[in-house]
Amino acid sequence: MRTEWLQLHQGQECILFFSGWGMDLTPFGTMPAEGLDLCMFFDYRSTPPVELEPFAHYRRLHLVAWSWGVWMASHLLAERAALFSSATAIGGTLLPVDGQRGIPPESYQSMLDHFSPEVLDTFHRDMFDDQEQLARFLKQRPQRPLTELRDEMAACRDAFLQMGPGRDIYSRALITSRDRIFSSRNQMRAWGKGHGEVTAWPHFPFYSLTDWHDLLPGH
C-alpha cells in the first residue's frame, strides 16, 4: 500500500482517503479541498498496518473510503474508528466480491482472467455515464503498469476471501445510484434499508463534487 499527500497545508483538519483499485494521485490532483489536508492511500498489493502517528496533531481526522477502499479501510482501521470525526463510504461495500452485496464473483474472475488494456479501458468507461467527465478522466488517468494493476486486483480478492466481510466503521454510506461497477441494488442490500444515502452519481463520483468538503458532515 502506498501513501501520498494530495494536499498538505498544515491545516487543522485532514482527510484520509482510501481510494479504489487501480488508482494513483493523477485523477485527483485538480480537485479543491479548501482548508483541508488530504492524504491518499492506494495500491493494495500489500496492506501493512496504517501508521496514524503522523496525523496525531490534527484537530479533526476524517475518513473517506471509495470502492475497494471501503473494505480496505474497514479492516485496517477497525480498531481505531473512534479517532475519526466522520467516516464516509462511497460506491463500495463491506463485501466487495459478492453476488448480492458487491461485485459478482464471476464478473470479477472474468476481468482477472482476461485482463488487458482493452479490459482496463472498458472498466474506466464504466465508471462514468457522462462523456465530459469520462474525457476529463481519460486525460488524467492513473499512470500504473498493467501487470501491477492485475496483481492488485488479485491481491484485493484474496485478502477479502481470507479475512471476510469488513466491520462497519462508517458514519455515512453514500450509494452511487448510477454505478456500473458496484450496482446500486447491491449497495443498498449491503448497507440495509435506511442505512445509506442515495446519490445521483456514477461509480467515480469525484468530478460531481465542487470540493472535498462535499463528503464531510453538514454538506
mmCIF file of C-alpha atoms in Angstrom:
data_model
loop_
_atom_site.group_PDB
_atom_site.id
_atom_site.type_symbol
_atom_site.label_atom_id
_atom_site.label_comp_id
_atom_site.label_asym_id
_atom_site.label_seq_id
_atom_site.Cartn_x
_atom_site.Cartn_y
_atom_site.Cartn_z
ATOM 1 C CA MET A 1 0.000 0.000 0.000
ATOM 2 C CA ARG A 2 1.225 3.462 -0.866
ATOM 3 C CA THR A 3 0.515 6.750 0.874
ATOM 4 C CA GLU A 4 0.857 10.152 -0.774
ATOM 5 C CA TRP A 5 -0.260 13.660 0.114
ATOM 6 C CA LEU A 6 -2.712 15.148 -2.342
ATOM 7 C CA GLN A 7 -2.742 18.396 -0.388
ATOM 8 C CA LEU A 8 -0.646 19.474 2.584
ATOM 9 C CA HIS A 9 -1.004 22.947 4.040
ATOM 10 C CA GLN A 10 -0.655 22.091 7.725
ATOM 11 C CA GLY A 11 -4.321 22.831 8.338
ATOM 12 C CA GLN A 12 -6.284 21.712 11.377
ATOM 13 C CA GLU A 13 -8.349 19.044 9.628
ATOM 14 C CA CYS A 14 -7.245 16.147 7.465
ATOM 15 C CA ILE A 15 -8.986 13.612 5.235
ATOM 16 C CA LEU A 16 -7.546 10.127 4.940
ATOM 17 C CA PHE A 17 -8.732 8.981 1.528
ATOM 18 C CA PHE A 18 -8.742 5.242 0.835
ATOM 19 C CA SER A 19 -9.027 5.069 -2.917
ATOM 20 C CA GLY A 20 -10.329 2.285 -5.117
ATOM 21 C CA TRP A 21 -8.470 -0.359 -7.078
ATOM 22 C CA GLY A 22 -6.108 0.738 -9.815
ATOM 23 C CA MET A 23 -5.752 4.367 -8.794
ATOM 24 C CA ASP A 24 -2.952 6.803 -8.112
ATOM 25 C CA LEU A 25 -2.874 10.553 -7.480
ATOM 26 C CA THR A 26 -3.262 11.580 -11.131
ATOM 27 C CA PRO A 27 -7.083 11.766 -11.445
ATOM 28 C CA PHE A 28 -7.477 13.647 -8.168
ATOM 29 C CA GLY A 29 -4.820 16.341 -8.413
ATOM 30 C CA THR A 30 -7.106 19.137 -9.621
ATOM 31 C CA MET A 31 -9.877 18.702 -7.038
ATOM 32 C CA PRO A 32 -10.039 21.525 -4.468
ATOM 33 C CA ALA A 33 -10.028 20.884 -0.728
ATOM 34 C CA GLU A 34 -10.218 24.352 0.782
ATOM 35 C CA GLY A 35 -8.569 24.423 4.204
ATOM 36 C CA LEU A 36 -8.116 20.658 4.363
ATOM 37 C CA ASP A 37 -5.069 18.448 4.219
ATOM 38 C CA LEU A 38 -5.650 15.331 2.177
ATOM 39 C CA CYS A 39 -3.688 12.085 2.303
ATOM 40 C CA MET A 40 -4.397 9.306 -0.186
ATOM 41 C CA PHE A 41 -3.961 5.557 0.356
ATOM 42 C CA PHE A 42 -3.815 3.348 -2.737
ATOM 43 C CA ASP A 43 -2.173 0.297 -4.362
ATOM 44 C CA TYR A 44 -3.413 -2.579 -2.217
ATOM 45 C CA ARG A 45 -0.988 -5.268 -3.442
ATOM 46 C CA SER A 46 0.099 -5.385 0.197
ATOM 47 C CA THR A 47 -1.717 -3.982 3.211
ATOM 48 C CA PRO A 48 0.632 -3.253 6.122
ATOM 49 C CA PRO A 49 -0.747 -1.639 9.288
ATOM 50 C CA VAL A 50 -1.664 2.014 8.880
ATOM 51 C CA GLU A 51 0.543 4.377 10.862
ATOM 52 C CA LEU A 52 -1.661 7.129 12.284
ATOM 53 C CA GLU A 53 1.029 8.864 14.338
ATOM 54 C CA PRO A 54 1.802 11.382 11.521
ATOM 55 C CA PHE A 55 -1.802 12.575 11.803
ATOM 56 C CA ALA A 56 -1.935 12.920 15.590
ATOM 57 C CA HIS A 57 -1.596 16.723 15.583
ATOM 58 C CA TYR A 58 -4.793 17.341 13.610
ATOM 59 C CA ARG A 59 -7.794 18.668 15.474
ATOM 60 C CA ARG A 60 -10.103 16.529 13.328
ATOM 61 C CA LEU A 61 -9.491 13.479 11.157
ATOM 62 C CA HIS A 62 -11.996 12.374 8.536
ATOM 63 C CA LEU A 63 -12.075 9.075 6.704
ATOM 64 C CA VAL A 64 -13.314 8.933 3.112
ATOM 65 C CA ALA A 65 -13.265 5.479 1.502
ATOM 66 C CA TRP A 66 -14.299 4.708 -2.047
ATOM 67 C CA SER A 67 -14.934 1.456 -3.947
ATOM 68 C CA TRP A 68 -12.424 -1.207 -2.797
ATOM 69 C CA GLY A 69 -11.158 1.322 -0.251
ATOM 70 C CA VAL A 70 -14.407 0.874 1.714
ATOM 71 C CA TRP A 71 -13.481 -2.683 2.603
ATOM 72 C CA MET A 72 -9.757 -1.952 2.990
ATOM 73 C CA ALA A 73 -10.267 0.885 5.459
ATOM 74 C CA SER A 74 -12.831 -1.125 7.397
ATOM 75 C CA HIS A 75 -10.215 -3.782 8.084
ATOM 76 C CA LEU A 76 -7.134 -1.648 8.519
ATOM 77 C CA LEU A 77 -8.798 0.915 10.794
ATOM 78 C CA ALA A 78 -11.383 -1.243 12.558
ATOM 79 C CA GLU A 79 -9.796 -0.828 15.990
ATOM 80 C CA ARG A 80 -9.211 2.916 15.608
ATOM 81 C CA ALA A 81 -12.519 4.126 14.209
ATOM 82 C CA ALA A 82 -13.050 6.348 17.250
ATOM 83 C CA LEU A 83 -10.187 8.593 16.109
ATOM 84 C CA PHE A 84 -12.256 9.889 13.186
ATOM 85 C CA SER A 85 -14.752 12.731 13.445
ATOM 86 C CA SER A 86 -16.518 11.281 10.400
ATOM 87 C CA ALA A 87 -16.177 8.190 8.226
ATOM 88 C CA THR A 88 -17.792 8.172 4.788
ATOM 89 C CA ALA A 89 -18.114 5.180 2.461
ATOM 90 C CA ILE A 90 -18.814 5.836 -1.231
ATOM 91 C CA GLY A 91 -19.648 3.416 -4.028
ATOM 92 C CA GLY A 92 -18.449 0.310 -2.214
ATOM 93 C CA THR A 93 -19.488 -2.263 0.365
ATOM 94 C CA LEU A 94 -18.142 -4.382 3.198
ATOM 95 C CA LEU A 95 -18.498 -7.447 0.937
ATOM 96 C CA PRO A 96 -16.801 -6.272 -2.267
ATOM 97 C CA VAL A 97 -16.853 -9.632 -4.082
ATOM 98 C CA ASP A 98 -20.379 -10.929 -3.591
ATOM 99 C CA GLY A 99 -23.253 -11.667 -5.931
ATOM 100 C CA GLN A 100 -25.822 -9.830 -3.832
ATOM 101 C CA ARG A 101 -23.842 -7.149 -1.993
ATOM 102 C CA GLY A 102 -20.787 -6.365 -4.101
ATOM 103 C CA ILE A 103 -19.290 -7.231 -7.476
ATOM 104 C CA PRO A 104 -20.466 -10.695 -8.619
ATOM 105 C CA PRO A 105 -17.588 -13.199 -8.234
ATOM 106 C CA GLU A 106 -17.941 -14.458 -11.801
ATOM 107 C CA SER A 107 -17.609 -10.907 -13.188
ATOM 108 C CA TYR A 108 -14.571 -10.279 -11.016
ATOM 109 C CA GLN A 109 -12.922 -13.540 -12.070
ATOM 110 C CA SER A 110 -13.623 -12.861 -15.740
ATOM 111 C CA MET A 111 -11.896 -9.488 -15.526
ATOM 112 C CA LEU A 112 -8.893 -11.130 -13.859
ATOM 113 C CA ASP A 113 -8.726 -13.956 -16.385
ATOM 114 C CA HIS A 114 -8.906 -11.664 -19.415
ATOM 115 C CA PHE A 115 -7.148 -8.599 -18.057
ATOM 116 C CA SER A 116 -5.745 -6.457 -20.869
ATOM 117 C CA PRO A 117 -5.518 -2.807 -21.943
ATOM 118 C CA GLU A 118 -8.960 -3.204 -23.514
ATOM 119 C CA VAL A 119 -10.485 -4.604 -20.329
ATOM 120 C CA LEU A 120 -8.983 -1.755 -18.320
ATOM 121 C CA ASP A 121 -10.319 0.777 -20.808
ATOM 122 C CA THR A 122 -13.809 -0.728 -20.522
ATOM 123 C CA PHE A 123 -13.583 -0.548 -16.739
ATOM 124 C CA HIS A 124 -12.605 3.119 -16.850
ATOM 125 C CA ARG A 125 -15.504 3.886 -19.185
ATOM 126 C CA ASP A 126 -17.937 2.003 -16.958
ATOM 127 C CA MET A 127 -17.007 4.273 -14.052
ATOM 128 C CA PHE A 128 -18.843 7.137 -15.800
ATOM 129 C CA ASP A 129 -22.126 7.895 -17.521
ATOM 130 C CA ASP A 130 -21.209 11.443 -18.517
ATOM 131 C CA GLN A 131 -18.969 11.884 -21.534
ATOM 132 C CA GLU A 132 -17.375 15.124 -20.310
ATOM 133 C CA GLN A 133 -16.396 13.527 -17.006
ATOM 134 C CA LEU A 134 -15.065 10.477 -18.831
ATOM 135 C CA ALA A 135 -12.987 12.654 -21.169
ATOM 136 C CA ARG A 136 -11.565 14.505 -18.164
ATOM 137 C CA PHE A 137 -10.592 11.227 -16.520
ATOM 138 C CA LEU A 138 -9.016 9.793 -19.666
ATOM 139 C CA LYS A 139 -6.759 12.847 -19.873
ATOM 140 C CA GLN A 140 -5.532 12.227 -16.336
ATOM 141 C CA ARG A 141 -5.957 8.504 -15.867
ATOM 142 C CA PRO A 142 -3.694 6.638 -13.416
ATOM 143 C CA GLN A 143 -0.127 6.040 -14.558
ATOM 144 C CA ARG A 144 0.483 2.486 -13.369
ATOM 145 C CA PRO A 145 1.710 -0.631 -15.224
ATOM 146 C CA LEU A 146 -0.863 -3.186 -16.333
ATOM 147 C CA THR A 147 0.841 -6.080 -14.528
ATOM 148 C CA GLU A 148 0.755 -4.094 -11.296
ATOM 149 C CA LEU A 149 -2.976 -3.481 -11.650
ATOM 150 C CA ARG A 150 -3.741 -7.141 -12.241
ATOM 151 C CA ASP A 151 -1.638 -8.109 -9.215
ATOM 152 C CA GLU A 152 -3.537 -5.584 -7.125
ATOM 153 C CA MET A 153 -6.898 -6.908 -8.309
ATOM 154 C CA ALA A 154 -5.916 -10.457 -7.351
ATOM 155 C CA ALA A 155 -4.478 -9.326 -4.005
ATOM 156 C CA CYS A 156 -7.680 -7.470 -3.113
ATOM 157 C CA ARG A 157 -9.825 -10.502 -3.876
ATOM 158 C CA ASP A 158 -7.512 -12.859 -1.982
ATOM 159 C CA ALA A 159 -7.448 -10.567 1.064
ATOM 160 C CA PHE A 160 -11.232 -10.444 1.132
ATOM 161 C CA LEU A 161 -11.549 -14.232 0.817
ATOM 162 C CA GLN A 162 -9.070 -14.652 3.666
ATOM 163 C CA MET A 163 -10.438 -12.007 6.046
ATOM 164 C CA GLY A 164 -14.128 -11.921 5.189
ATOM 165 C CA PRO A 165 -16.608 -9.037 5.476
ATOM 166 C CA GLY A 166 -15.388 -5.703 6.757
ATOM 167 C CA ARG A 167 -16.550 -4.151 10.002
ATOM 168 C CA ASP A 168 -18.966 -1.253 9.649
ATOM 169 C CA ILE A 169 -16.949 1.702 10.926
ATOM 170 C CA TYR A 170 -18.801 4.247 8.772
ATOM 171 C CA SER A 171 -20.964 7.095 9.996
ATOM 172 C CA ARG A 172 -22.225 7.695 6.446
ATOM 173 C CA ALA A 173 -22.656 5.462 3.393
ATOM 174 C CA LEU A 174 -23.214 7.151 0.029
ATOM 175 C CA ILE A 175 -24.820 4.862 -2.541
ATOM 176 C CA THR A 176 -23.903 5.752 -6.124
ATOM 177 C CA SER A 177 -27.183 5.159 -7.943
ATOM 178 C CA ARG A 178 -25.742 5.356 -11.467
ATOM 179 C CA ASP A 179 -22.958 2.875 -10.695
ATOM 180 C CA ARG A 180 -21.990 0.261 -13.297
ATOM 181 C CA ILE A 181 -19.267 -1.320 -11.135
ATOM 182 C CA PHE A 182 -20.928 -1.790 -7.730
ATOM 183 C CA SER A 183 -24.599 -1.841 -8.707
ATOM 184 C CA SER A 184 -26.806 0.444 -6.619
ATOM 185 C CA ARG A 185 -29.098 -2.501 -5.857
ATOM 186 C CA ASN A 186 -26.215 -4.457 -4.360
ATOM 187 C CA GLN A 187 -25.021 -1.411 -2.436
ATOM 188 C CA MET A 188 -28.491 -0.916 -0.963
ATOM 189 C CA ARG A 189 -28.705 -4.570 0.018
ATOM 190 C CA ALA A 190 -25.245 -4.398 1.600
ATOM 191 C CA TRP A 191 -25.944 -1.363 3.787
ATOM 192 C CA GLY A 192 -29.513 -2.313 4.646
ATOM 193 C CA LYS A 193 -32.753 -0.421 4.465
ATOM 194 C CA GLY A 194 -32.476 3.121 5.763
ATOM 195 C CA HIS A 195 -28.702 2.997 6.248
ATOM 196 C CA GLY A 196 -27.442 4.534 3.020
ATOM 197 C CA GLU A 197 -27.868 7.877 1.287
ATOM 198 C CA VAL A 198 -28.662 7.515 -2.405
ATOM 199 C CA THR A 199 -26.786 9.935 -4.658
ATOM 200 C CA ALA A 200 -27.206 10.502 -8.401
ATOM 201 C CA TRP A 201 -23.539 9.694 -9.019
ATOM 202 C CA PRO A 202 -21.675 7.178 -11.192
ATOM 203 C CA HIS A 203 -19.050 4.873 -9.729
ATOM 204 C CA PHE A 204 -16.376 7.577 -9.971
ATOM 205 C CA PRO A 205 -18.196 10.427 -8.210
ATOM 206 C CA PHE A 206 -15.404 12.904 -7.657
ATOM 207 C CA TYR A 207 -15.951 15.066 -10.722
ATOM 208 C CA SER A 208 -19.525 15.603 -9.492
ATOM 209 C CA LEU A 209 -18.180 17.373 -6.381
ATOM 210 C CA THR A 210 -17.309 21.036 -6.048
ATOM 211 C CA ASP A 211 -14.879 20.400 -3.162
ATOM 212 C CA TRP A 212 -13.837 17.533 -0.883
ATOM 213 C CA HIS A 213 -15.921 19.250 1.799
ATOM 214 C CA ASP A 214 -18.978 17.871 -0.022
ATOM 215 C CA LEU A 215 -18.128 14.494 1.514
ATOM 216 C CA LEU A 216 -17.973 15.728 5.097
ATOM 217 C CA PRO A 217 -20.884 16.009 7.556
ATOM 218 C CA GLY A 218 -23.097 19.031 7.142
ATOM 219 C CA HIS A 219 -22.620 19.324 3.376
#
